[in-house]
Amino acid sequence: MYAYPQHAETTRTRFPLLARRCGWLALLLVVLAVPARAEPLTFLARAGYAPYSFDNNGQPRGIDCEVFLELARRMGMDVNIRFLPQAKIPEVLQRGDAHGVVALHKLPEMTSTLVYALRQPLRVSEYDIFYHGGAPLKYMGVASLNGKRLALPQGVPLPESLEQTAPGAEILPVTAEPDGVRLLLQRKVDAFVGQTRATFDLLGEMGMTSTVRAVGTTFSTAPVYMAVASNSGVERPEDLARLLELMLGDMLVDGTYRKIQSRYIVN
């Protein structure tokens, strides 16, 4: 196992090596038995979400995108990555206008549309609490949020202790971190929950690292998964999702995942 640094997203392999290899070979035979598609498969990724997924002069970049493209290369699968705002991704998938998604939380409304690669998360994200520098948040634990208004991005779970220790906390659901920044600047919330590294990148681009500050705690964690759309004509989506899991496990074992991660996260 890798010794991942603090606040770095972690992905852990769950498959013994022999079982993974055998499963990989069996599923690869199944996938290869399917006639080749005339067009590449289109997988969606969140736009402007450094260091995980972003467009760089027309090229997909970021940890999630590079890991996924390497998986596709090893599988001999021709893919395109299409970038969309977070709010648009579920809608496009539900219409059947894409073959899958590179990285997404497990959302209840998407379980009938997507086959998630649940046995092997792409990463487990850590979330911090961000507040306005002009209205410091004295955070001494979850109970400190009692009576506070907190913006929470889609798919991020709340700590189990929140309901008991901070029953007066008001949770405002938002699509993604930029919505939390907007509400904070408008003073409509006291704080927002943000994916730690992505939010620091976002604030850096906005020139707001001194205006919006982090508490410096791991408030919540949430896995994100690759997923295959079951309504887009993909043959055997369950088998493809399973193969993605197994291939990602191989990339963890051989060090490829860590190598890609190190290009974007310097500790």
Short mmCIF file of C-alpha atoms in Angstrom, two decimals:
data_model
loop_
_atom_site.label_atom_id
_atom_site.label_comp_id
_atom_site.label_asym_id
_atom_site.label_seq_id
_atom_site.Cartn_x
_atom_site.Cartn_y
_atom_site.Cartn_z
CA MET A 1 0.00 0.00 0.00
CA TYR A 2 1.12 3.55 -0.65
CA ALA A 3 1.68 6.04 2.14
CA TYR A 4 -0.44 8.83 0.75
CA PRO A 5 0.30 12.34 2.05
CA GLN A 6 -2.14 14.37 4.12
CA HIS A 7 -4.98 15.84 2.04
CA ALA A 8 -3.95 13.79 -1.01
CA GLU A 9 -6.85 11.78 -2.37
CA THR A 10 -6.41 8.09 -1.85
CA THR A 11 -7.33 5.09 -3.90
CA ARG A 12 -6.85 1.63 -2.49
CA THR A 13 -6.77 -1.64 -4.40
CA ARG A 14 -9.09 -4.29 -3.03
CA PHE A 15 -8.13 -7.22 -5.20
CA PRO A 16 -5.51 -9.88 -4.42
CA LEU A 17 -3.03 -9.95 -7.28
CA LEU A 18 -3.81 -13.43 -8.60
CA ALA A 19 -7.57 -12.93 -8.48
CA ARG A 20 -7.23 -9.58 -10.16
CA ARG A 21 -5.08 -10.98 -12.97
CA CYS A 22 -7.42 -13.90 -13.60
CA GLY A 23 -10.45 -11.65 -13.58
CA TRP A 24 -8.73 -9.16 -15.88
CA LEU A 25 -7.94 -11.81 -18.47
CA ALA A 26 -11.42 -13.30 -18.40
CA LEU A 27 -13.15 -9.95 -18.77
CA LEU A 28 -10.76 -8.80 -21.46
CA LEU A 29 -11.74 -11.84 -23.52
CA VAL A 30 -15.39 -10.87 -23.09
CA VAL A 31 -14.79 -7.28 -24.12
CA LEU A 32 -12.62 -8.25 -27.08
CA ALA A 33 -15.36 -10.57 -28.27
CA VAL A 34 -17.62 -7.56 -28.78
CA PRO A 35 -17.35 -6.14 -32.33
CA ALA A 36 -15.29 -2.93 -32.46
CA ARG A 37 -17.27 0.31 -32.41
CA ALA A 38 -17.07 2.61 -35.41
CA GLU A 39 -16.93 5.69 -33.15
CA PRO A 40 -14.98 6.34 -29.94
CA LEU A 41 -16.78 6.13 -26.63
CA THR A 42 -17.51 9.53 -25.08
CA PHE A 43 -16.91 9.89 -21.36
CA LEU A 44 -17.78 13.07 -19.50
CA ALA A 45 -15.50 14.91 -17.10
CA ARG A 46 -15.99 17.96 -14.96
CA ALA A 47 -14.66 21.12 -16.62
CA GLY A 48 -12.21 23.43 -14.88
CA TYR A 49 -11.62 21.13 -11.93
CA ALA A 50 -7.85 21.22 -11.45
CA PRO A 51 -5.93 19.21 -10.49
CA TYR A 52 -8.35 16.44 -11.49
CA SER A 53 -9.96 17.32 -14.81
CA PHE A 54 -9.51 20.31 -17.08
CA ASP A 55 -8.90 21.25 -20.70
CA ASN A 56 -5.42 22.43 -21.64
CA ASN A 57 -5.35 23.76 -25.20
CA GLY A 58 -7.78 21.09 -26.35
CA GLN A 59 -6.11 18.25 -24.45
CA PRO A 60 -7.62 16.49 -21.42
CA ARG A 61 -5.45 17.03 -18.38
CA GLY A 62 -5.63 16.32 -14.67
CA ILE A 63 -5.22 13.25 -12.49
CA ASP A 64 -8.64 11.76 -13.24
CA CYS A 65 -8.35 12.30 -16.99
CA GLU A 66 -4.82 10.96 -17.32
CA VAL A 67 -5.59 7.89 -15.24
CA PHE A 68 -8.70 7.19 -17.30
CA LEU A 69 -6.89 7.67 -20.62
CA GLU A 70 -4.16 5.28 -19.51
CA LEU A 71 -6.82 2.71 -18.54
CA ALA A 72 -8.40 3.10 -21.98
CA ARG A 73 -5.01 2.75 -23.68
CA ARG A 74 -4.25 -0.48 -21.84
CA MET A 75 -7.66 -1.85 -22.78
CA GLY A 76 -7.36 -0.80 -26.42
CA MET A 77 -10.50 1.30 -25.98
CA ASP A 78 -10.90 4.40 -28.16
CA VAL A 79 -12.36 7.20 -26.03
CA ASN A 80 -13.05 10.91 -26.13
CA ILE A 81 -13.30 13.00 -22.98
CA ARG A 82 -15.93 15.73 -23.12
CA PHE A 83 -15.79 18.48 -20.50
CA LEU A 84 -18.98 19.87 -19.00
CA PRO A 85 -19.96 21.91 -15.94
CA GLN A 86 -20.78 19.67 -13.01
CA ALA A 87 -24.47 20.60 -13.14
CA LYS A 88 -24.80 19.38 -16.75
CA ILE A 89 -23.19 15.96 -16.36
CA PRO A 90 -26.17 14.06 -14.85
CA GLU A 91 -28.55 15.58 -17.39
CA VAL A 92 -26.44 14.53 -20.39
CA LEU A 93 -25.98 11.02 -18.99
CA GLN A 94 -29.69 10.60 -18.32
CA ARG A 95 -30.44 11.54 -21.93
CA GLY A 96 -28.07 8.83 -23.13
CA ASP A 97 -25.85 11.37 -24.88
CA ALA A 98 -22.61 9.97 -23.43
CA HIS A 99 -21.24 6.51 -22.77
CA GLY A 100 -20.07 7.17 -19.24
CA VAL A 101 -18.33 9.49 -16.83
CA VAL A 102 -14.70 9.67 -15.75
CA ALA A 103 -15.38 10.57 -12.10
CA LEU A 104 -18.63 11.03 -10.21
CA HIS A 105 -19.99 10.59 -6.72
CA LYS A 106 -22.56 7.85 -6.31
CA LEU A 107 -25.77 9.85 -6.67
CA PRO A 108 -29.14 8.20 -5.88
CA GLU A 109 -30.77 9.72 -8.95
CA MET A 110 -28.12 8.17 -11.22
CA THR A 111 -28.25 4.56 -10.06
CA SER A 112 -30.71 3.56 -12.79
CA THR A 113 -28.60 5.26 -15.48
CA LEU A 114 -25.04 4.36 -14.52
CA VAL A 115 -23.13 1.20 -13.73
CA TYR A 116 -20.56 2.46 -11.23
CA ALA A 117 -17.14 0.84 -10.86
CA LEU A 118 -17.85 0.55 -7.13
CA ARG A 119 -15.26 -2.06 -6.20
CA GLN A 120 -12.42 0.36 -6.93
CA PRO A 121 -12.92 4.10 -6.37
CA LEU A 122 -10.96 6.35 -8.67
CA ARG A 123 -10.07 8.36 -5.55
CA VAL A 124 -11.44 9.28 -2.15
CA SER A 125 -11.73 13.05 -1.89
CA GLU A 126 -11.24 15.03 1.28
CA TYR A 127 -13.36 18.11 2.00
CA ASP A 128 -12.53 21.14 4.13
CA ILE A 129 -14.68 24.02 5.39
CA PHE A 130 -14.08 27.42 3.81
CA TYR A 131 -15.14 30.75 5.31
CA HIS A 132 -14.88 34.47 4.56
CA GLY A 133 -11.77 36.11 5.97
CA GLY A 134 -13.85 39.08 7.02
CA ALA A 135 -16.07 36.88 9.18
CA PRO A 136 -13.78 34.27 10.75
CA LEU A 137 -15.30 30.94 11.65
CA LYS A 138 -14.10 29.67 15.00
CA TYR A 139 -14.18 25.98 14.26
CA MET A 140 -13.64 23.69 17.24
CA GLY A 141 -15.38 20.67 15.79
CA VAL A 142 -18.72 19.87 14.19
CA ALA A 143 -20.61 21.46 17.08
CA SER A 144 -19.18 24.83 16.00
CA LEU A 145 -21.55 24.76 13.02
CA ASN A 146 -24.66 24.95 15.17
CA GLY A 147 -26.70 27.92 14.00
CA LYS A 148 -24.51 28.39 10.90
CA ARG A 149 -25.53 28.30 7.25
CA LEU A 150 -23.38 25.84 5.31
CA ALA A 151 -23.30 25.27 1.53
CA LEU A 152 -22.74 21.62 0.65
CA PRO A 153 -21.83 20.36 -2.85
CA GLN A 154 -23.81 17.56 -4.47
CA GLY A 155 -22.72 14.08 -3.44
CA VAL A 156 -20.69 15.08 -0.37
CA PRO A 157 -21.87 13.28 2.79
CA LEU A 158 -22.25 15.12 6.08
CA PRO A 159 -20.54 13.78 9.22
CA GLU A 160 -22.87 11.46 11.11
CA SER A 161 -22.41 13.55 14.24
CA LEU A 162 -23.71 16.77 12.68
CA GLU A 163 -27.39 16.17 13.38
CA GLN A 164 -26.75 15.48 17.05
CA THR A 165 -24.00 18.00 17.80
CA ALA A 166 -25.17 20.86 15.55
CA PRO A 167 -28.95 20.45 15.13
CA GLY A 168 -29.32 24.13 14.32
CA ALA A 169 -27.00 24.03 11.31
CA GLU A 170 -28.73 25.01 8.06
CA ILE A 171 -27.50 23.05 5.03
CA LEU A 172 -27.88 24.65 1.59
CA PRO A 173 -27.35 22.13 -1.24
CA VAL A 174 -25.28 23.45 -4.16
CA THR A 175 -24.07 21.84 -7.36
CA ALA A 176 -20.35 22.49 -6.89
CA GLU A 177 -17.72 24.56 -5.11
CA PRO A 178 -18.04 27.71 -7.29
CA ASP A 179 -21.64 28.01 -6.07
CA GLY A 180 -20.37 27.88 -2.51
CA VAL A 181 -17.85 30.66 -3.21
CA ARG A 182 -20.60 32.80 -4.75
CA LEU A 183 -22.94 32.35 -1.79
CA LEU A 184 -20.13 33.06 0.65
CA LEU A 185 -19.18 36.31 -1.10
CA GLN A 186 -22.84 37.32 -1.10
CA ARG A 187 -22.88 36.58 2.65
CA LYS A 188 -25.76 34.15 2.14
CA VAL A 189 -23.86 31.40 3.95
CA ASP A 190 -21.36 31.41 6.80
CA ALA A 191 -19.18 28.79 5.16
CA PHE A 192 -19.10 26.17 2.43
CA VAL A 193 -17.69 22.67 2.10
CA GLY A 194 -15.16 22.29 -0.70
CA GLN A 195 -12.94 19.56 -2.10
CA THR A 196 -9.66 20.57 -0.50
CA ARG A 197 -7.23 20.66 -3.41
CA ALA A 198 -9.68 21.69 -6.10
CA THR A 199 -10.99 24.57 -3.98
CA PHE A 200 -7.49 25.87 -3.28
CA ASP A 201 -6.81 25.77 -7.04
CA LEU A 202 -10.09 27.58 -7.73
CA LEU A 203 -9.39 30.29 -5.15
CA GLY A 204 -5.87 30.72 -6.55
CA GLU A 205 -7.24 31.29 -10.05
CA MET A 206 -9.74 33.80 -8.65
CA GLY A 207 -7.06 35.60 -6.63
CA MET A 208 -9.06 35.01 -3.47
CA THR A 209 -6.78 32.93 -1.28
CA SER A 210 -6.66 35.69 1.34
CA THR A 211 -10.39 36.50 1.11
CA VAL A 212 -11.65 32.92 1.43
CA ARG A 213 -9.83 30.74 3.92
CA ALA A 214 -9.89 27.12 5.01
CA VAL A 215 -10.45 25.83 8.50
CA GLY A 216 -7.77 23.22 7.87
CA THR A 217 -9.67 20.10 8.82
CA THR A 218 -11.01 17.01 7.06
CA PHE A 219 -14.71 17.73 7.46
CA SER A 220 -15.87 14.91 5.21
CA THR A 221 -14.62 12.32 2.75
CA ALA A 222 -16.36 10.89 -0.30
CA PRO A 223 -15.32 8.37 -2.96
CA VAL A 224 -15.70 9.15 -6.64
CA TYR A 225 -16.05 6.44 -9.26
CA MET A 226 -15.77 5.80 -12.94
CA ALA A 227 -19.13 4.77 -14.38
CA VAL A 228 -20.59 3.41 -17.62
CA ALA A 229 -23.98 4.54 -18.91
CA SER A 230 -26.48 1.73 -19.32
CA ASN A 231 -28.70 3.71 -21.72
CA SER A 232 -26.17 4.70 -24.37
CA GLY A 233 -25.78 1.50 -26.37
CA VAL A 234 -22.61 0.30 -24.68
CA GLU A 235 -22.40 -3.47 -24.95
CA ARG A 236 -22.21 -5.21 -21.58
CA PRO A 237 -21.81 -2.06 -19.42
CA GLU A 238 -21.44 -4.17 -16.27
CA ASP A 239 -18.48 -6.02 -17.77
CA LEU A 240 -16.85 -2.78 -18.89
CA ALA A 241 -17.25 -1.27 -15.41
CA ARG A 242 -15.75 -4.38 -13.87
CA LEU A 243 -12.79 -4.26 -16.24
CA LEU A 244 -12.18 -0.60 -15.38
CA GLU A 245 -12.04 -1.60 -11.69
CA LEU A 246 -9.52 -4.34 -12.35
CA MET A 247 -7.33 -2.22 -14.59
CA LEU A 248 -7.26 0.58 -12.03
CA GLY A 249 -6.18 -1.94 -9.44
CA ASP A 250 -3.27 -2.90 -11.69
CA MET A 251 -2.29 0.76 -12.07
CA LEU A 252 -2.18 1.13 -8.30
CA VAL A 253 -0.01 -1.93 -7.90
CA ASP A 254 2.47 -1.06 -10.67
CA GLY A 255 2.84 2.57 -9.51
CA THR A 256 1.30 4.24 -12.57
CA TYR A 257 -1.45 5.93 -10.56
CA ARG A 258 1.06 7.38 -8.13
CA LYS A 259 3.28 8.58 -10.97
CA ILE A 260 0.38 10.45 -12.61
CA GLN A 261 -0.70 11.92 -9.27
CA SER A 262 2.80 13.23 -8.57
CA ARG A 263 2.71 15.35 -11.73
CA TYR A 264 -0.10 17.41 -10.24
CA ILE A 265 0.35 17.18 -6.47
CA VAL A 266 3.69 18.30 -5.06
CA ASN A 267 4.21 17.69 -1.36
#
